[in-house]
Amino acid sequence: MSFFALDDDERVIAETAAAFAAKRLAPHALEWDHTKQFPVDVLRAAAELGMAAIYCAEEVGGSGLRRIDAVRIFEELAAADPALAAFISIHNMCAWMIDTYGTAEQRAMWIPRLASMEAIASYCLTEPGAGSDASALRTRAVRDGDEYVLDGVKQFISGAGTSDVYVIMARTGAEGPRGISAFVVEKGTPGLSFGPNEEKMGWNVQPTAQVILEGVRVPASALLGGPEGEGSGFGIAMNGLNGGRLNIAACSLGGAQAAYDKTVAYLADRVAFGGPLLDEPTIRFTLADMATALETSRLMLWRAAIALDGGEPDKVKLCAMAKRYVTDACYEVADQALQLHGGYGYLREYGLEKIVRDLRVHRILEGTNEIMRVVIGRAVASGARNRTEAARVRATA
């Protein structure tokens, strides 16, 4: 079987996502963006097809699929609406964290509800003073008998105020990453409130706001992973982001592919200088670069997804590489697609400017692309040191 050839099951998964996106997302994406409507009913329709707990275990209600399946799903969804696809990605990341690190009771309580999107989830790591330096977060969780009391503010939280459950990283111990734990907090808990919806460049379909915790009391059972989970929250959050980075990159790829397809069709019909613009050599050169960037992005995504599925030693580096390259390259493809449409690309009705606006934030969230370079560089340096040490040991053996 070729690495690139989908088997029958893989093809059905991708085609199901594409058909759903074409029917339920594409006809409404521009309206949702304009009115800032968050279509919860459409999210739950996606959940009925298994898209809300994609790589959670089947035994607790998940779909039991792989990361390689997920990136194909998100590419297809994002071809219709990158912003809504990205929200489904965030929800899936939260579901995976609970399924992977939660106790049996937590998994049984939450995964079936998350898989159906009866409960919608938000990921709460970033703070006003802790973005890229996430381990410097200030939100605290203090043990008080059989409860924890949470105080702090989370920033830029997708779904804030609408979601039903919040996976919140808070400090239970000393400074640094080992003092952070993860909690599952339900909407409606006294002391939990939300800031006003942020006015954003893109991603208008999903609400984004602060999550404010003022003396929020949760039972000790809300600590993700139970008593043994205390102090492991930062690792949980980072491991969740490995998949989140692939999914958000897949959303960039889907949006850019849609922009590219619109552009090729437009240029085939557009006549200038005595013939179709598609026949102009300079136009073809530009399209060639765009097509190459899309195929390279897809290859990097699939490679990283397979590494994550297989638990390969370099999975973190490969996920960071894919996120960095794909979100940068696909944003440039979308921007070039708008440029090739001329003035029409700047009009809302053509859909190009929405794709550009939605894809811009993908280079910032799930770890900025500058931080991805830090992650990659650290892995490269570590590998070099390990090889040097191994060579030294061999030489002295």
Short mmCIF file of N, CA and C in Angstrom, two decimals, residues 192-330:
data_model
loop_
_atom_site.label_atom_id
_atom_site.label_comp_id
_atom_site.label_asym_id
_atom_site.label_seq_id
_atom_site.Cartn_x
_atom_site.Cartn_y
_atom_site.Cartn_z
N LEU A 192 -17.29 31.45 38.71
CA LEU A 192 -16.81 31.36 37.33
C LEU A 192 -17.61 32.34 36.46
N SER A 193 -16.90 33.28 35.83
CA SER A 193 -17.57 34.24 34.97
C SER A 193 -16.71 34.49 33.73
N PHE A 194 -17.22 35.35 32.85
CA PHE A 194 -16.57 35.53 31.56
C PHE A 194 -16.54 37.00 31.17
N GLY A 195 -15.47 37.40 30.49
CA GLY A 195 -15.38 38.76 30.00
C GLY A 195 -16.22 38.95 28.75
N PRO A 196 -16.26 40.17 28.23
CA PRO A 196 -17.00 40.41 26.99
C PRO A 196 -16.32 39.73 25.81
N ASN A 197 -17.11 39.44 24.79
CA ASN A 197 -16.57 38.81 23.59
C ASN A 197 -15.58 39.74 22.91
N GLU A 198 -14.41 39.22 22.60
CA GLU A 198 -13.37 40.04 21.96
C GLU A 198 -13.75 40.36 20.51
N GLU A 199 -13.40 41.56 20.08
CA GLU A 199 -13.57 41.96 18.68
C GLU A 199 -12.30 41.55 17.93
N LYS A 200 -12.42 40.58 17.03
CA LYS A 200 -11.26 39.96 16.42
C LYS A 200 -11.18 40.24 14.91
N MET A 201 -10.00 40.04 14.37
CA MET A 201 -9.78 40.14 12.93
C MET A 201 -10.52 39.03 12.20
N GLY A 202 -10.46 37.83 12.71
CA GLY A 202 -11.10 36.67 12.12
C GLY A 202 -11.69 35.77 13.18
N TRP A 203 -11.97 34.54 12.80
CA TRP A 203 -12.57 33.57 13.73
C TRP A 203 -13.84 34.15 14.36
N ASN A 204 -14.61 34.90 13.60
CA ASN A 204 -15.79 35.55 14.16
C ASN A 204 -16.91 34.58 14.49
N VAL A 205 -16.87 33.37 13.93
CA VAL A 205 -17.93 32.41 14.18
C VAL A 205 -17.88 31.89 15.61
N GLN A 206 -16.72 31.96 16.25
CA GLN A 206 -16.59 31.43 17.61
C GLN A 206 -16.33 32.54 18.60
N PRO A 207 -17.00 32.50 19.76
CA PRO A 207 -16.76 33.52 20.78
C PRO A 207 -15.39 33.35 21.42
N THR A 208 -14.76 34.45 21.74
CA THR A 208 -13.46 34.46 22.41
C THR A 208 -13.51 35.48 23.53
N ALA A 209 -13.19 35.07 24.75
CA ALA A 209 -13.28 35.98 25.89
C ALA A 209 -12.39 35.49 27.02
N GLN A 210 -12.28 36.32 28.06
CA GLN A 210 -11.60 35.89 29.27
C GLN A 210 -12.47 34.91 30.05
N VAL A 211 -11.80 33.99 30.73
CA VAL A 211 -12.44 33.15 31.74
C VAL A 211 -11.93 33.63 33.09
N ILE A 212 -12.85 34.05 33.94
CA ILE A 212 -12.49 34.68 35.22
C ILE A 212 -12.88 33.75 36.36
N LEU A 213 -11.92 33.47 37.22
CA LEU A 213 -12.15 32.58 38.36
C LEU A 213 -11.93 33.37 39.65
N GLU A 214 -13.00 33.51 40.42
CA GLU A 214 -12.95 34.25 41.67
C GLU A 214 -13.50 33.37 42.79
N GLY A 215 -12.60 32.73 43.51
CA GLY A 215 -13.01 31.84 44.59
C GLY A 215 -13.84 30.67 44.10
N VAL A 216 -13.48 30.12 42.95
CA VAL A 216 -14.23 29.01 42.37
C VAL A 216 -13.89 27.72 43.13
N ARG A 217 -14.88 27.15 43.78
CA ARG A 217 -14.67 25.92 44.53
C ARG A 217 -15.10 24.71 43.69
N VAL A 218 -14.17 23.78 43.56
CA VAL A 218 -14.48 22.54 42.84
C VAL A 218 -14.07 21.38 43.73
N PRO A 219 -14.77 20.25 43.61
CA PRO A 219 -14.37 19.08 44.40
C PRO A 219 -12.99 18.59 43.98
N ALA A 220 -12.32 17.91 44.90
CA ALA A 220 -11.00 17.36 44.57
C ALA A 220 -11.07 16.43 43.38
N SER A 221 -12.24 15.86 43.14
CA SER A 221 -12.41 14.95 41.99
C SER A 221 -12.33 15.67 40.66
N ALA A 222 -12.33 17.02 40.68
CA ALA A 222 -12.18 17.79 39.43
C ALA A 222 -10.73 17.87 38.98
N LEU A 223 -9.79 17.46 39.83
CA LEU A 223 -8.38 17.44 39.46
C LEU A 223 -8.16 16.36 38.41
N LEU A 224 -7.73 16.75 37.23
CA LEU A 224 -7.58 15.78 36.14
C LEU A 224 -6.51 14.75 36.50
N GLY A 225 -6.92 13.49 36.46
CA GLY A 225 -6.01 12.41 36.82
C GLY A 225 -6.10 11.99 38.27
N GLY A 226 -6.97 12.65 39.05
CA GLY A 226 -7.08 12.29 40.46
C GLY A 226 -5.89 12.80 41.26
N PRO A 227 -5.72 12.31 42.49
CA PRO A 227 -4.63 12.79 43.35
C PRO A 227 -3.26 12.69 42.70
N GLU A 228 -3.05 11.64 41.90
CA GLU A 228 -1.75 11.48 41.23
C GLU A 228 -1.53 12.52 40.14
N GLY A 229 -2.59 13.22 39.75
CA GLY A 229 -2.47 14.19 38.67
C GLY A 229 -1.94 15.54 39.12
N GLU A 230 -1.84 15.77 40.43
CA GLU A 230 -1.35 17.06 40.89
C GLU A 230 0.10 17.26 40.45
N GLY A 231 0.35 18.41 39.84
CA GLY A 231 1.68 18.73 39.35
C GLY A 231 1.96 18.27 37.93
N SER A 232 1.02 17.59 37.31
CA SER A 232 1.24 17.08 35.94
C SER A 232 0.49 17.89 34.88
N GLY A 233 -0.14 18.99 35.29
CA GLY A 233 -0.99 19.74 34.37
C GLY A 233 -0.26 20.35 33.19
N PHE A 234 0.96 20.83 33.41
CA PHE A 234 1.68 21.45 32.30
C PHE A 234 2.03 20.41 31.24
N GLY A 235 2.46 19.24 31.68
CA GLY A 235 2.76 18.17 30.73
C GLY A 235 1.53 17.74 29.97
N ILE A 236 0.39 17.66 30.67
CA ILE A 236 -0.87 17.33 30.01
C ILE A 236 -1.21 18.37 28.95
N ALA A 237 -1.07 19.64 29.32
CA ALA A 237 -1.38 20.72 28.38
C ALA A 237 -0.48 20.68 27.16
N MET A 238 0.82 20.44 27.36
CA MET A 238 1.76 20.40 26.25
C MET A 238 1.50 19.20 25.34
N ASN A 239 1.21 18.05 25.94
CA ASN A 239 0.92 16.87 25.13
C ASN A 239 -0.36 17.06 24.33
N GLY A 240 -1.33 17.74 24.92
CA GLY A 240 -2.54 18.05 24.17
C GLY A 240 -2.24 18.93 22.97
N LEU A 241 -1.29 19.85 23.15
CA LEU A 241 -0.96 20.77 22.07
C LEU A 241 -0.27 20.11 20.89
N ASN A 242 0.39 18.97 21.10
CA ASN A 242 1.00 18.29 19.95
C ASN A 242 -0.05 18.00 18.89
N GLY A 243 -1.15 17.39 19.30
CA GLY A 243 -2.23 17.13 18.36
C GLY A 243 -2.93 18.40 17.92
N GLY A 244 -3.08 19.36 18.86
CA GLY A 244 -3.72 20.62 18.51
C GLY A 244 -2.96 21.36 17.42
N ARG A 245 -1.64 21.27 17.46
CA ARG A 245 -0.82 21.93 16.44
C ARG A 245 -1.03 21.31 15.07
N LEU A 246 -1.15 20.00 15.03
CA LEU A 246 -1.42 19.34 13.75
C LEU A 246 -2.80 19.72 13.23
N ASN A 247 -3.78 19.73 14.12
CA ASN A 247 -5.14 20.02 13.68
C ASN A 247 -5.27 21.45 13.17
N ILE A 248 -4.64 22.40 13.87
CA ILE A 248 -4.76 23.79 13.42
C ILE A 248 -4.01 23.98 12.11
N ALA A 249 -2.91 23.25 11.93
CA ALA A 249 -2.20 23.29 10.65
C ALA A 249 -3.07 22.71 9.55
N ALA A 250 -3.80 21.63 9.86
CA ALA A 250 -4.71 21.04 8.88
C ALA A 250 -5.81 22.02 8.51
N CYS A 251 -6.26 22.82 9.48
CA CYS A 251 -7.26 23.84 9.18
C CYS A 251 -6.68 24.90 8.24
N SER A 252 -5.41 25.24 8.43
CA SER A 252 -4.75 26.17 7.49
C SER A 252 -4.68 25.57 6.10
N LEU A 253 -4.35 24.30 6.03
CA LEU A 253 -4.25 23.63 4.74
C LEU A 253 -5.60 23.59 4.04
N GLY A 254 -6.65 23.25 4.77
CA GLY A 254 -7.98 23.21 4.16
C GLY A 254 -8.42 24.56 3.63
N GLY A 255 -8.19 25.61 4.44
CA GLY A 255 -8.56 26.95 3.99
C GLY A 255 -7.76 27.39 2.78
N ALA A 256 -6.46 27.11 2.80
CA ALA A 256 -5.60 27.51 1.68
C ALA A 256 -5.94 26.73 0.42
N GLN A 257 -6.25 25.44 0.57
CA GLN A 257 -6.62 24.64 -0.59
C GLN A 257 -7.90 25.18 -1.22
N ALA A 258 -8.85 25.58 -0.39
CA ALA A 258 -10.09 26.16 -0.91
C ALA A 258 -9.80 27.46 -1.64
N ALA A 259 -8.93 28.29 -1.07
CA ALA A 259 -8.58 29.56 -1.72
C ALA A 259 -7.89 29.31 -3.06
N TYR A 260 -7.02 28.33 -3.09
CA TYR A 260 -6.32 27.97 -4.32
C TYR A 260 -7.30 27.48 -5.38
N ASP A 261 -8.21 26.60 -4.99
CA ASP A 261 -9.19 26.07 -5.95
C ASP A 261 -10.07 27.17 -6.52
N LYS A 262 -10.50 28.10 -5.66
CA LYS A 262 -11.29 29.24 -6.13
C LYS A 262 -10.49 30.06 -7.15
N THR A 263 -9.21 30.20 -6.89
CA THR A 263 -8.36 31.04 -7.73
C THR A 263 -8.14 30.42 -9.10
N VAL A 264 -7.88 29.14 -9.14
CA VAL A 264 -7.68 28.47 -10.43
C VAL A 264 -8.95 28.59 -11.28
N ALA A 265 -10.11 28.37 -10.66
CA ALA A 265 -11.37 28.48 -11.40
C ALA A 265 -11.59 29.91 -11.89
N TYR A 266 -11.27 30.89 -11.05
CA TYR A 266 -11.44 32.29 -11.43
C TYR A 266 -10.52 32.66 -12.59
N LEU A 267 -9.27 32.24 -12.52
CA LEU A 267 -8.31 32.59 -13.57
C LEU A 267 -8.61 31.90 -14.89
N ALA A 268 -9.24 30.74 -14.82
CA ALA A 268 -9.61 30.05 -16.05
C ALA A 268 -10.70 30.80 -16.80
N ASP A 269 -11.55 31.51 -16.05
CA ASP A 269 -12.65 32.25 -16.66
C ASP A 269 -12.30 33.71 -16.96
N ARG A 270 -11.37 34.24 -16.24
CA ARG A 270 -11.05 35.67 -16.35
C ARG A 270 -10.20 35.93 -17.60
N VAL A 271 -10.68 36.79 -18.47
CA VAL A 271 -9.98 37.12 -19.72
C VAL A 271 -9.34 38.50 -19.59
N ALA A 272 -8.07 38.58 -19.91
CA ALA A 272 -7.35 39.86 -19.93
C ALA A 272 -6.16 39.74 -20.87
N PHE A 273 -5.77 40.86 -21.46
CA PHE A 273 -4.62 40.87 -22.38
C PHE A 273 -4.81 39.88 -23.53
N GLY A 274 -6.09 39.71 -23.94
CA GLY A 274 -6.37 38.91 -25.12
C GLY A 274 -6.56 37.43 -24.89
N GLY A 275 -6.60 36.98 -23.64
CA GLY A 275 -6.80 35.56 -23.38
C GLY A 275 -7.02 35.29 -21.90
N PRO A 276 -7.30 34.03 -21.55
CA PRO A 276 -7.50 33.68 -20.14
C PRO A 276 -6.24 33.98 -19.32
N LEU A 277 -6.43 34.53 -18.15
CA LEU A 277 -5.28 34.81 -17.28
C LEU A 277 -4.52 33.53 -16.93
N LEU A 278 -5.22 32.41 -16.95
CA LEU A 278 -4.58 31.14 -16.62
C LEU A 278 -3.48 30.78 -17.62
N ASP A 279 -3.52 31.39 -18.81
CA ASP A 279 -2.50 31.10 -19.82
C ASP A 279 -1.26 31.98 -19.68
N GLU A 280 -1.29 32.96 -18.80
CA GLU A 280 -0.14 33.84 -18.61
C GLU A 280 0.99 33.10 -17.88
N PRO A 281 2.20 33.07 -18.43
CA PRO A 281 3.30 32.34 -17.79
C PRO A 281 3.57 32.77 -16.35
N THR A 282 3.52 34.07 -16.08
CA THR A 282 3.80 34.53 -14.71
C THR A 282 2.73 34.03 -13.74
N ILE A 283 1.49 33.97 -14.21
CA ILE A 283 0.40 33.45 -13.38
C ILE A 283 0.64 31.97 -13.10
N ARG A 284 1.05 31.25 -14.11
CA ARG A 284 1.29 29.81 -13.93
C ARG A 284 2.45 29.56 -12.96
N PHE A 285 3.47 30.41 -13.03
CA PHE A 285 4.59 30.26 -12.09
C PHE A 285 4.09 30.42 -10.65
N THR A 286 3.25 31.42 -10.45
CA THR A 286 2.72 31.67 -9.10
C THR A 286 1.86 30.50 -8.64
N LEU A 287 1.01 30.01 -9.52
CA LEU A 287 0.17 28.86 -9.17
C LEU A 287 1.02 27.62 -8.88
N ALA A 288 2.11 27.47 -9.61
CA ALA A 288 3.00 26.32 -9.38
C ALA A 288 3.58 26.37 -7.97
N ASP A 289 4.00 27.56 -7.54
CA ASP A 289 4.54 27.70 -6.19
C ASP A 289 3.47 27.44 -5.14
N MET A 290 2.26 27.92 -5.40
CA MET A 290 1.16 27.70 -4.46
C MET A 290 0.83 26.22 -4.34
N ALA A 291 0.75 25.54 -5.48
CA ALA A 291 0.43 24.11 -5.48
C ALA A 291 1.52 23.31 -4.77
N THR A 292 2.76 23.70 -4.98
CA THR A 292 3.87 23.01 -4.32
C THR A 292 3.81 23.19 -2.81
N ALA A 293 3.50 24.40 -2.37
CA ALA A 293 3.38 24.66 -0.93
C ALA A 293 2.27 23.84 -0.30
N LEU A 294 1.16 23.68 -1.01
CA LEU A 294 0.05 22.88 -0.49
C LEU A 294 0.44 21.42 -0.36
N GLU A 295 1.08 20.88 -1.38
CA GLU A 295 1.47 19.46 -1.33
C GLU A 295 2.55 19.22 -0.27
N THR A 296 3.48 20.14 -0.15
CA THR A 296 4.51 20.02 0.88
C THR A 296 3.87 20.06 2.27
N SER A 297 2.91 20.94 2.44
CA SER A 297 2.21 21.04 3.72
C SER A 297 1.50 19.74 4.07
N ARG A 298 0.84 19.17 3.10
CA ARG A 298 0.10 17.92 3.34
C ARG A 298 1.08 16.80 3.72
N LEU A 299 2.19 16.74 3.02
CA LEU A 299 3.19 15.72 3.32
C LEU A 299 3.73 15.87 4.74
N MET A 300 4.05 17.08 5.14
CA MET A 300 4.57 17.31 6.49
C MET A 300 3.54 16.96 7.55
N LEU A 301 2.29 17.31 7.29
CA LEU A 301 1.22 17.01 8.24
C LEU A 301 1.05 15.51 8.41
N TRP A 302 0.98 14.80 7.32
CA TRP A 302 0.80 13.35 7.41
C TRP A 302 1.98 12.69 8.10
N ARG A 303 3.19 13.15 7.80
CA ARG A 303 4.38 12.58 8.45
C ARG A 303 4.33 12.79 9.96
N ALA A 304 3.99 14.00 10.38
CA ALA A 304 3.94 14.29 11.82
C ALA A 304 2.80 13.54 12.50
N ALA A 305 1.67 13.41 11.82
CA ALA A 305 0.53 12.68 12.40
C ALA A 305 0.88 11.22 12.61
N ILE A 306 1.57 10.62 11.66
CA ILE A 306 1.98 9.22 11.79
C ILE A 306 2.98 9.08 12.94
N ALA A 307 3.87 10.06 13.09
CA ALA A 307 4.83 10.02 14.21
C ALA A 307 4.10 10.12 15.54
N LEU A 308 3.08 10.96 15.62
CA LEU A 308 2.32 11.11 16.86
C LEU A 308 1.52 9.85 17.15
N ASP A 309 0.91 9.28 16.11
CA ASP A 309 0.19 8.01 16.29
C ASP A 309 1.11 6.92 16.81
N GLY A 310 2.32 6.88 16.28
CA GLY A 310 3.25 5.81 16.63
C GLY A 310 4.10 6.08 17.85
N GLY A 311 3.95 7.27 18.45
CA GLY A 311 4.76 7.60 19.61
C GLY A 311 6.25 7.67 19.30
N GLU A 312 6.60 8.12 18.10
CA GLU A 312 8.00 8.18 17.71
C GLU A 312 8.77 9.19 18.57
N PRO A 313 10.05 8.96 18.81
CA PRO A 313 10.82 9.84 19.69
C PRO A 313 10.84 11.31 19.27
N ASP A 314 10.77 11.56 17.97
CA ASP A 314 10.85 12.93 17.48
C ASP A 314 9.48 13.53 17.16
N LYS A 315 8.43 12.98 17.77
CA LYS A 315 7.08 13.44 17.46
C LYS A 315 6.85 14.91 17.82
N VAL A 316 7.41 15.37 18.93
CA VAL A 316 7.22 16.77 19.32
C VAL A 316 7.86 17.70 18.30
N LYS A 317 9.07 17.37 17.89
CA LYS A 317 9.77 18.17 16.88
C LYS A 317 9.00 18.19 15.57
N LEU A 318 8.52 17.03 15.13
CA LEU A 318 7.81 16.96 13.85
C LEU A 318 6.49 17.71 13.90
N CYS A 319 5.79 17.64 15.04
CA CYS A 319 4.54 18.40 15.17
C CYS A 319 4.82 19.90 15.12
N ALA A 320 5.89 20.34 15.77
CA ALA A 320 6.26 21.75 15.74
C ALA A 320 6.66 22.18 14.33
N MET A 321 7.41 21.33 13.64
CA MET A 321 7.80 21.63 12.26
C MET A 321 6.57 21.79 11.36
N ALA A 322 5.64 20.85 11.49
CA ALA A 322 4.44 20.90 10.66
C ALA A 322 3.63 22.14 10.96
N LYS A 323 3.46 22.44 12.24
CA LYS A 323 2.67 23.62 12.61
C LYS A 323 3.31 24.89 12.08
N ARG A 324 4.62 25.02 12.27
CA ARG A 324 5.33 26.21 11.83
C ARG A 324 5.26 26.38 10.32
N TYR A 325 5.62 25.32 9.59
CA TYR A 325 5.69 25.44 8.14
C TYR A 325 4.29 25.59 7.53
N VAL A 326 3.38 24.74 7.92
CA VAL A 326 2.08 24.70 7.25
C VAL A 326 1.30 25.98 7.48
N THR A 327 1.28 26.48 8.71
CA THR A 327 0.49 27.69 8.96
C THR A 327 1.10 28.91 8.26
N ASP A 328 2.42 28.97 8.20
CA ASP A 328 3.06 30.07 7.46
C ASP A 328 2.81 29.94 5.96
N ALA A 329 3.09 28.76 5.42
CA ALA A 329 2.99 28.56 3.97
C ALA A 329 1.56 28.72 3.48
N CYS A 330 0.62 28.18 4.23
CA CYS A 330 -0.77 28.23 3.78
C CYS A 330 -1.37 29.62 3.92
#
